[in-house]
mmCIF file of C-alpha atoms in Angstrom:
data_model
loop_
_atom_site.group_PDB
_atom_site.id
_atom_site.type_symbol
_atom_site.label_atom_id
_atom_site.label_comp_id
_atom_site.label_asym_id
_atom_site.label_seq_id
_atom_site.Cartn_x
_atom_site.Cartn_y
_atom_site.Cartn_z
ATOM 1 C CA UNK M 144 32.716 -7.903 27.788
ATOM 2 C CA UNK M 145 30.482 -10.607 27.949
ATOM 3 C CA UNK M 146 27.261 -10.341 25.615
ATOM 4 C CA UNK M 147 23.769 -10.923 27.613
ATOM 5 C CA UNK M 148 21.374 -13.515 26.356
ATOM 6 C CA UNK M 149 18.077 -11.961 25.695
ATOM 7 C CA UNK M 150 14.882 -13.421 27.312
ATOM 8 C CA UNK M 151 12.686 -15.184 24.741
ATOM 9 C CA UNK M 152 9.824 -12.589 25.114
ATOM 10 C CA UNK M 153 12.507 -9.263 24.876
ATOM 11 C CA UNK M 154 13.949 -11.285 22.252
ATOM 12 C CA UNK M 155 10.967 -11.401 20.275
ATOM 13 C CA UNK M 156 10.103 -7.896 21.033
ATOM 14 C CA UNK M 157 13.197 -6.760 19.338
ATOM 15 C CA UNK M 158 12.824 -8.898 16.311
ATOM 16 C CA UNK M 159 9.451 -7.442 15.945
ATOM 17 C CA UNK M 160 10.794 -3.761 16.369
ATOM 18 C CA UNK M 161 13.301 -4.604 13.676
ATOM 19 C CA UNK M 162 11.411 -5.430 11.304
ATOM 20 C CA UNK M 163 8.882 -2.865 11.616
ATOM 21 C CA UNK M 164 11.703 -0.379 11.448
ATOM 22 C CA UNK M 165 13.251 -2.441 8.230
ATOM 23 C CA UNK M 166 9.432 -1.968 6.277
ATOM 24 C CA UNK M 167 9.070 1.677 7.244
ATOM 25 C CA UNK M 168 12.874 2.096 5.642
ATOM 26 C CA UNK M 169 11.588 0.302 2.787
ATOM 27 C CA UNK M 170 8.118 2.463 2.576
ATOM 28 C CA UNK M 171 10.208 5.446 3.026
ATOM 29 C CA UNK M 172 12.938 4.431 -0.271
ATOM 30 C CA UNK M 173 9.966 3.467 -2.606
ATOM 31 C CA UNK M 174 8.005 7.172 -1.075
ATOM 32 C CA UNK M 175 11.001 9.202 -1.275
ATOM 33 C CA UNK M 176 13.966 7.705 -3.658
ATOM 34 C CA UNK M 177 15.051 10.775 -3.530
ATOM 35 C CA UNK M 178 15.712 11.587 -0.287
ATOM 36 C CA UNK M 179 16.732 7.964 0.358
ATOM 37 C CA UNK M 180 19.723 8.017 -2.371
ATOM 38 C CA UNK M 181 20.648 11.569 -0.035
ATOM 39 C CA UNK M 182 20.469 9.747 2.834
ATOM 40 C CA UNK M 183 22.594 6.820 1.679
ATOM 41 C CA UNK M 184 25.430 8.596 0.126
ATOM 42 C CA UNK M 185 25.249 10.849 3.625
ATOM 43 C CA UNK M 186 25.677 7.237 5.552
ATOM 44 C CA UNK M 187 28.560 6.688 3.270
ATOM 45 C CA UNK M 188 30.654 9.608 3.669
ATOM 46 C CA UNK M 189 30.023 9.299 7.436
ATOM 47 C CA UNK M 190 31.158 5.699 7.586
ATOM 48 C CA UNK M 191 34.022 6.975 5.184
ATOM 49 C CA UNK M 192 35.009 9.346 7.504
ATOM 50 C CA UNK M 193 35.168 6.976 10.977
ATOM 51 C CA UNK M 194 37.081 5.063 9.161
ATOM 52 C CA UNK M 195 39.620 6.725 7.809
ATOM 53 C CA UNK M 196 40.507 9.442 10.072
#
């Protein structure tokens, strides 16, 4: 499979998306710590699991 090169202005648009997405993670771990430790530990086991079964 050969991987597409992105157009500068979809490019861009992604970047942007990305890092909007990256802040409202961050917001969300210093709002909720809580919930954010959860939701880590639930990546983990997931990950976990793909990978060793």
């Amino acid at each position: 499979m050969k991987l597409q090169r992105l157009d500068p202005e979809r490019r861009r648009r992604r970047l942007q998306l990305l890092a909007e997405l990256s802040d409202a993670k961050a917001l969300r771990d210093r709002v909720q710590p809580r919930r954010a430790q959860v939701d880590r530990l639930r990546d983990l086991i997931a990950t976990r699991r793909r990978l060793f079964t």
